[in-house]
Coordinates of C-alpha atoms in Angstrom, one line a residue:
X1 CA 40.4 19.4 138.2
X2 CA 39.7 16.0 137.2
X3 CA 41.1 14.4 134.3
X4 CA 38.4 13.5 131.2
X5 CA 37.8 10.4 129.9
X6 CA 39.9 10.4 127.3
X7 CA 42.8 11.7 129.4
X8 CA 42.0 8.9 131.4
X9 CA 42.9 6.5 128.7
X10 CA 45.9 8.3 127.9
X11 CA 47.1 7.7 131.3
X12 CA 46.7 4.3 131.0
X13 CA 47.7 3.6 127.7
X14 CA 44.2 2.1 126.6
X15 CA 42.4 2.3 123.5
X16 CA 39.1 4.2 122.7
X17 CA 37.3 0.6 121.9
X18 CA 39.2 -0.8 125.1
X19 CA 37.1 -3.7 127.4
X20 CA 37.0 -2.8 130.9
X21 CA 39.2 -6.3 131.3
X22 CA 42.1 -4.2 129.2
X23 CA 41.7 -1.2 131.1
X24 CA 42.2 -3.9 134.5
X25 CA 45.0 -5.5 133.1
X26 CA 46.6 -2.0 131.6
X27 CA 46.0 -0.6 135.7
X28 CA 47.8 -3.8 137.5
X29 CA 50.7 -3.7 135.0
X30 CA 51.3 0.1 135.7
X31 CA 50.7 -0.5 139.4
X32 CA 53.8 -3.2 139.6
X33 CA 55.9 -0.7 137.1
X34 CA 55.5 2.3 139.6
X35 CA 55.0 0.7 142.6
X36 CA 56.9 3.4 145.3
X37 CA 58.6 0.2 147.1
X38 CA 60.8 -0.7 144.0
X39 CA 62.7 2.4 144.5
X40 CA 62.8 2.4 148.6
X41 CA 66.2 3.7 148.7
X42 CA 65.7 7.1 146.6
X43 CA 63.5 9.1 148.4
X44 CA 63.6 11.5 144.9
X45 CA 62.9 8.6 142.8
X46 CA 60.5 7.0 145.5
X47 CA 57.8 10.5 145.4
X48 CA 58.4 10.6 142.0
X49 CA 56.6 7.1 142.3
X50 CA 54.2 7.5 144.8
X51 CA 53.0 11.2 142.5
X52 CA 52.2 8.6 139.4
X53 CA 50.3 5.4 141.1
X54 CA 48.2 8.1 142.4
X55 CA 47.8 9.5 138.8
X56 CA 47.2 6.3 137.6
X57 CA 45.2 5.0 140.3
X58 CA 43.0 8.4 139.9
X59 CA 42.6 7.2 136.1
X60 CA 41.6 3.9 136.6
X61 CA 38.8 4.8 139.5
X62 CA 37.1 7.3 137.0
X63 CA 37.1 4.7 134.1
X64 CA 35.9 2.3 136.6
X65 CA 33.3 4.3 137.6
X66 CA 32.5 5.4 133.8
X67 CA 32.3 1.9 132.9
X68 CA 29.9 1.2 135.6
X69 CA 27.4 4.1 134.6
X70 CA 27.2 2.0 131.4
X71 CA 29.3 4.4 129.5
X72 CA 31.6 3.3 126.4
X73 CA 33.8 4.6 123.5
X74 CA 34.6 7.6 125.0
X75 CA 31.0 9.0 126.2
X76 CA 30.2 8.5 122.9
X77 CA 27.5 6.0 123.7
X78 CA 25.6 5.1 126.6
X79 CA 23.0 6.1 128.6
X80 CA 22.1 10.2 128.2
X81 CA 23.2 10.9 131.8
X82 CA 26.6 9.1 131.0
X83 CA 26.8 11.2 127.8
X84 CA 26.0 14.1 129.8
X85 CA 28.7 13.6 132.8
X86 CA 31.4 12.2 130.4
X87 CA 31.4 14.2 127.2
X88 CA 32.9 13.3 124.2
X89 CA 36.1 14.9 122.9
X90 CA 35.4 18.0 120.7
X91 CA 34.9 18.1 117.0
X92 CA 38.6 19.7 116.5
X93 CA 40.2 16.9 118.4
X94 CA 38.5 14.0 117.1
X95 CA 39.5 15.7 113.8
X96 CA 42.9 15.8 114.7
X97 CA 42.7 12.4 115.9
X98 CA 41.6 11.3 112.7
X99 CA 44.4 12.7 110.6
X100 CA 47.4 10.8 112.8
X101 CA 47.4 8.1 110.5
X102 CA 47.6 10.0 107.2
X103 CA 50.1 12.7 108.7
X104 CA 51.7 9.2 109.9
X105 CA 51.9 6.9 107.4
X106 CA 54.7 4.5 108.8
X107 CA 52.5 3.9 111.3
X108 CA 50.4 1.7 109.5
X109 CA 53.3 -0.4 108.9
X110 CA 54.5 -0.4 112.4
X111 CA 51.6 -1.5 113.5
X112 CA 51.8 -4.5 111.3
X113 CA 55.2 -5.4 111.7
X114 CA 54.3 -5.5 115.5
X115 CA 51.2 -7.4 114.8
X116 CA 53.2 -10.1 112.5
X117 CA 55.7 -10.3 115.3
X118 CA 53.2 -11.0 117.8
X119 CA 51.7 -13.8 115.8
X120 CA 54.8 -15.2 115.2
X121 CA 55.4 -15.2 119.3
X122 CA 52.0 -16.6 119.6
X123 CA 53.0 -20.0 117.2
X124 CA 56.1 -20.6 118.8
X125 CA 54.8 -20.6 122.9
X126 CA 51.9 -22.5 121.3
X127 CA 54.2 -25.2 119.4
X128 CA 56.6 -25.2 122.9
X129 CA 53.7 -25.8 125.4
X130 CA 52.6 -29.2 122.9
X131 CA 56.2 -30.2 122.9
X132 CA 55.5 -29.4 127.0
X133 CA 52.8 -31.1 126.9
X134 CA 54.0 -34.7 125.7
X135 CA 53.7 -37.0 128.7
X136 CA 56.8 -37.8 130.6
X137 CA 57.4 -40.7 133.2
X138 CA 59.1 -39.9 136.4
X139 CA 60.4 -43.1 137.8
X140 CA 61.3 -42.6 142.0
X141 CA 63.7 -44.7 143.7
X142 CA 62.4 -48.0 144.9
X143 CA 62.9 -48.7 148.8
X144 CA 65.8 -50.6 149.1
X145 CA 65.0 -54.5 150.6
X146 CA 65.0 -55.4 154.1
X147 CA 67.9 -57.2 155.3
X148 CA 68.1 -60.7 155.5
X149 CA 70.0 -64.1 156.0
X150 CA 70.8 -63.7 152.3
X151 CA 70.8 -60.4 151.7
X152 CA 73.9 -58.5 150.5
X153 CA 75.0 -56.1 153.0
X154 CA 74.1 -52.3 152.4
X155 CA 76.3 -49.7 151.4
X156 CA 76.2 -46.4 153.7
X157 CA 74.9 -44.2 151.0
X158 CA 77.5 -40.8 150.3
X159 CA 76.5 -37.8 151.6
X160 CA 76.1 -34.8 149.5
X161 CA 79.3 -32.4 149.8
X162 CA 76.4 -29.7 149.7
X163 CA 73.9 -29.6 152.3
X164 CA 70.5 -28.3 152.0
X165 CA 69.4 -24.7 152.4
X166 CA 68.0 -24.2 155.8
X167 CA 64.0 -23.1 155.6
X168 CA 61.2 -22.4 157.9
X169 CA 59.1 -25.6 156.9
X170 CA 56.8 -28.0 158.8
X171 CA 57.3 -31.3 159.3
X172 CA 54.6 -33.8 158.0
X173 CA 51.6 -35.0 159.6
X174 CA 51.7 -32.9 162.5
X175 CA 49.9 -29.7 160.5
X176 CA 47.9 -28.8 157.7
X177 CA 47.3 -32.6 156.8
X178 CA 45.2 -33.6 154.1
X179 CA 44.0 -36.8 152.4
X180 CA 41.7 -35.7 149.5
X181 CA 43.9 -36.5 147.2
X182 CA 46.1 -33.3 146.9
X183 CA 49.5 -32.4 148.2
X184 CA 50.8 -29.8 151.1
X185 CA 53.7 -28.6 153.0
X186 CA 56.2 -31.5 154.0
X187 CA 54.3 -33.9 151.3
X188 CA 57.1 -35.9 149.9
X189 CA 57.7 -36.4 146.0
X190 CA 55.7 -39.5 145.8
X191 CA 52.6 -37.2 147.1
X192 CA 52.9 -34.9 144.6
X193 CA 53.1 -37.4 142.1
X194 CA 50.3 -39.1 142.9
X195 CA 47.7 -36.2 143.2
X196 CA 49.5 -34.0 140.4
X197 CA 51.1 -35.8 137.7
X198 CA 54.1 -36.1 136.1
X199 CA 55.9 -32.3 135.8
X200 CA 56.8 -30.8 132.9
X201 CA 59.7 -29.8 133.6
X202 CA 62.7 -31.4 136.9
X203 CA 65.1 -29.4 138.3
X204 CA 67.4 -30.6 141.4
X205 CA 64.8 -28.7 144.1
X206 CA 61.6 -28.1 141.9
X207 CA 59.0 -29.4 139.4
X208 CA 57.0 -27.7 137.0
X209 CA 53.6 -28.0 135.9
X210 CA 53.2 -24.6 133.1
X211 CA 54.0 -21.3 134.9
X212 CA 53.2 -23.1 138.4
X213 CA 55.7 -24.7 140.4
X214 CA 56.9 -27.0 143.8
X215 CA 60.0 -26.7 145.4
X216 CA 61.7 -29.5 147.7
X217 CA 64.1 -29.7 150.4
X218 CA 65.5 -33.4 151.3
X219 CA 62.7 -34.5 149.3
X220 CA 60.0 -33.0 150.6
X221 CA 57.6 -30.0 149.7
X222 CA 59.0 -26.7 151.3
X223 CA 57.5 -24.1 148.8
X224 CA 55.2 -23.5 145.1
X225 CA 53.9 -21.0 143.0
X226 CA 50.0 -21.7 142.4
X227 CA 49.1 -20.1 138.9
X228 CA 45.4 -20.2 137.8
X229 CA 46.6 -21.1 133.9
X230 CA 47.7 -24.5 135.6
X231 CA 46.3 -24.8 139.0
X232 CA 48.4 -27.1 141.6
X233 CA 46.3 -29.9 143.8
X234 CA 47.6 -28.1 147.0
X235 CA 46.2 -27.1 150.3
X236 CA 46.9 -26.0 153.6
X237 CA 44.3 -26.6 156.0
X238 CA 44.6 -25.7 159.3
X239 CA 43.9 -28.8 162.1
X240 CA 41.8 -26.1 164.1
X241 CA 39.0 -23.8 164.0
X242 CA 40.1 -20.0 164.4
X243 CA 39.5 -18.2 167.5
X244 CA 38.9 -14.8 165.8
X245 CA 38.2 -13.1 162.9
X246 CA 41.5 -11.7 161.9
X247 CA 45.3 -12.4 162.7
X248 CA 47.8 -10.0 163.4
X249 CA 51.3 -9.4 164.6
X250 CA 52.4 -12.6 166.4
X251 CA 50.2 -15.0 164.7
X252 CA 51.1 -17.9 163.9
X253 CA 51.1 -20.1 160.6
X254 CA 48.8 -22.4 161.7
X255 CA 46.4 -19.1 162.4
X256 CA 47.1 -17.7 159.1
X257 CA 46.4 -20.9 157.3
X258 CA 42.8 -21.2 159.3
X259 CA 41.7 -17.5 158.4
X260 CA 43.0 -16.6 155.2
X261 CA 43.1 -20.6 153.6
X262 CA 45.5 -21.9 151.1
X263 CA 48.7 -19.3 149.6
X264 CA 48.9 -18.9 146.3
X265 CA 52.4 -19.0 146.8
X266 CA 55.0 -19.9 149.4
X267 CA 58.5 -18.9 149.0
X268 CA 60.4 -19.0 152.0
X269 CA 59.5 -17.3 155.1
X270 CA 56.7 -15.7 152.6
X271 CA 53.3 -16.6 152.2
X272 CA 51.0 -14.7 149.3
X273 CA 47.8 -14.5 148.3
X274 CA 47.3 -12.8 145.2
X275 CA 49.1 -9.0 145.4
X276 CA 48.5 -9.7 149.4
X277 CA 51.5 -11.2 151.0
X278 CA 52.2 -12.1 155.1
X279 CA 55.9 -12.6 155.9
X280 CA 56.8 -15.0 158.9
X281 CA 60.2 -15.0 161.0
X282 CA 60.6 -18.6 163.4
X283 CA 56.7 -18.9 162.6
X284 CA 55.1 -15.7 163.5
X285 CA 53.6 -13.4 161.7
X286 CA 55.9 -10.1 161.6
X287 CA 54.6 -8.0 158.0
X288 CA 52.8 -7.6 155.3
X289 CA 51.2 -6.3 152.4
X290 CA 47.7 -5.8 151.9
X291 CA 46.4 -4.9 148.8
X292 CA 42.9 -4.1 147.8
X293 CA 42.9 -6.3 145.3
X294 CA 43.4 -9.0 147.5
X295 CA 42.8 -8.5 151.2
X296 CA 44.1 -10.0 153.9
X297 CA 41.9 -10.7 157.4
X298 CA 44.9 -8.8 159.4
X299 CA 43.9 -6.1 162.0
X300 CA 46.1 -4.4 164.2
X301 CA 44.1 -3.1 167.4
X302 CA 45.6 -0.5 170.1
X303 CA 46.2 -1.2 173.6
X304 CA 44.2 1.7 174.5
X305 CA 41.7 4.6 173.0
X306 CA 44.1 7.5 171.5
X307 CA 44.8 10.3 174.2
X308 CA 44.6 12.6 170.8
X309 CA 43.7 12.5 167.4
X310 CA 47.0 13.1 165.7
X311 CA 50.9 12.2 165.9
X312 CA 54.2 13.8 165.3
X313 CA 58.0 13.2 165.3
X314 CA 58.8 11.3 168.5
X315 CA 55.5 9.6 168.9
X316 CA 55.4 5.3 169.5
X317 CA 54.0 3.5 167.3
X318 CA 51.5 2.7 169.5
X319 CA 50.1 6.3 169.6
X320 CA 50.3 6.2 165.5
X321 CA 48.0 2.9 165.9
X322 CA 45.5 4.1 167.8
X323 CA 45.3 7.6 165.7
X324 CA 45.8 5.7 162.3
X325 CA 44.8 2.3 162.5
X326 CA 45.8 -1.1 160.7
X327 CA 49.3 -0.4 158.1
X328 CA 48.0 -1.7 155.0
X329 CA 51.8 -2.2 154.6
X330 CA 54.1 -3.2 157.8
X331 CA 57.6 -3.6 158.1
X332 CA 59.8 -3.2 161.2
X333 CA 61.0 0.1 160.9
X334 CA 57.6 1.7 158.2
X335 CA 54.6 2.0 158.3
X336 CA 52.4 2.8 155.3
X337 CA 48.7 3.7 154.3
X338 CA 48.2 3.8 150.8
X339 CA 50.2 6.1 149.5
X340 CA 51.5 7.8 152.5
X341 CA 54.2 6.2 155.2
X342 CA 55.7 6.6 158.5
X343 CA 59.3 5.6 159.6
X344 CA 60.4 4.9 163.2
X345 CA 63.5 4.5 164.3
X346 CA 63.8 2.3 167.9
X347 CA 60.0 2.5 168.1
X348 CA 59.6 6.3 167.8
X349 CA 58.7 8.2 165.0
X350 CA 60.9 10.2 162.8
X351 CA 59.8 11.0 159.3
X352 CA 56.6 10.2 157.1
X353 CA 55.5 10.8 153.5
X354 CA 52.0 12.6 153.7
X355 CA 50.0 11.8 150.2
X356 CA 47.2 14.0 149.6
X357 CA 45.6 10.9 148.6
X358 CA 45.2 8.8 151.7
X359 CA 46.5 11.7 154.3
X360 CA 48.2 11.1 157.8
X361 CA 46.7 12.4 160.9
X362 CA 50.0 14.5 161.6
X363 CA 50.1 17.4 164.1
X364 CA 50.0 20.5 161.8
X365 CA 52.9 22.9 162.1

């Protein structure tokens, strides 16, 4: 039985009055709290999970689709079909719901309180991003002269007793150059400068500009976080056209960059793109996560058509491709479709999580 509107709400913690850009935010925030991969690890905790995203996910589709209709408040307004296929909650309840706050009285004042302290919050981020805000000069070393007759002679400069963090970075000018006055992988401090600004903030490896970010390595750009409350002048552009319409396992950067554009964020060996993310090992493409809120251009495509249309312990994971199609999550040793997952061990399978949500073509028993 499905849940009702107002059940709907409950689930995720929305008001009546509640804009369908609430009920967005409300979902996304639940999704990232009961995501099943923060508890990989405890399989109890893990289906425990995996049972509420699909609760919540459930909720948020039937709003969705409410909103859509043109329905609001509950059913209570709204087109007559709306009214008719989302009905409003009983007399008795919306009478009970009325007398929470005189059964309740602290209430009232807890919900001040909270307002006041939210207010308060508000003034002091406000007053901190002026004080961020105040202009700040980054001077950069000067080159040093070239030698002459008269020159002094130059001192060997001392070597830092801690050498940088090894990273999978690019090196500049050989790929994803650009000259329209923004920055990119292996742009040097200078660059960034120029097309950015000073930062707010300078740490030893990054600068700040509000919740975005770039991070350096030997003084140049290995890394950033792209936030849209402060968006960074960065690009990666690829120096070729794409050869196809998707990547996949074994693609490269380069390949990555031409299809799917500019990361919102690069951290490592791992490139994202809103909730998406592609991770990379000596270049290549070897995960990811694709999420429907963001989706990626990857496709994984069987060597050849299925011999049958299911799979079971044992089975490659080539047969599990060609019954199941593209992971919307891949890792080395699980595979997953939504809700549901299958876990090989030296290429074979040897356990799965079947949600009755986005089911597994598994051989019945």
């Amino acid at each position: 039985m499905e849940p009702s509107i107002e059940k709907c709400r409950q689930i995720l913690s929305v008001s009546t009055r509640a804009p369908l850009r609430e009920i967005k935010e409300a979902y996304l925030d639940l999704a990232k709290v009961w995501h099943p991969d923060r508890f990989a690890g405890n399989s109890r905790l893990e289906k425990k999970a995996t049972e509420k995203l699909a609760e919540i996910n459930r909720a948020y589709e039937i709003l969705l689709a409410f909103y859509e209709a043109g329905g609001n408040e509950g059913g209570m307004d709204g087109p007559e079909e709306v009214r008719r296929a989302y009905p409003p909650p009983n007399e008795e309840a919306r009478g009970n719901m009325c007398e929470m706050p005189k059964r309740h009285g602290f209430f009232r004042i807890l919900m001040t309180l909270c307002a006041i302290a939210i207010i308060l919050i508000g003034v002091t981020l406000m007053v901190k991003q002026r004080r961020a805000e105040v202009p700040v000069k980054v001077i950069l070393p000067s080159p040093a002269p070239e030698s002459g007759p008269e020159s002094a002679p130059k001192k060997r400069p001392l070597r830092s007793q801690k050498s940088p963090e090894k990273t999978d970075t690019l090196r500049p000018g050989k790929q994803f150059q650009d000259r329209s006055g923004s920055f990119t992988l292996g742009s040097t401090k200078e660059e960034v400068l120029a097309a950015q600004g000073p930062p707010q903030q300078i740490s030893e490896s990054r600068w700040s500009y509000g919740p975005s970010w770039v991070e350096f390595a030997k003084g140049r750009v290995i890394g950033w976080y792209n936030s849209t409350l402060d968006s960074l002048k960065v690009k990666v552009i690829a120096k070729a056209e794409p050869e196809r319409s998707f990547f996949t396992l074994g693609s490269t950067k380069e390949e990555v960059a031409a299809l799917q554009g500019t990361p919102t964020q690069i951290s490592g060996n791992r490139w994202s793109y809103g909730f998406s993310r592609v991770d990379f090992a000596r270049g290549k493409v070897v995960g990811w996560y694709n999420s429907a809120m963001d989706p990626l251009r990857i496709k994984l495509a069987p060597k050849s058509e299925p011999e049958r249309f299911f799979f079971r312990v044992g089975s490659t994971k080539e047969e599990v491709l060609a019954v199941q199609g593209t992971p919307t999550q891949l890792t080395e040793n699980r595979w997953s479709y939504g809700y549901s997952y299958v876990e090989f061990e030296n290429g074979k399978v040897v356990k799965w999580y079947n949600s009755e949500q986005d089911p597994l073509a598994i051989e019945e028993e």
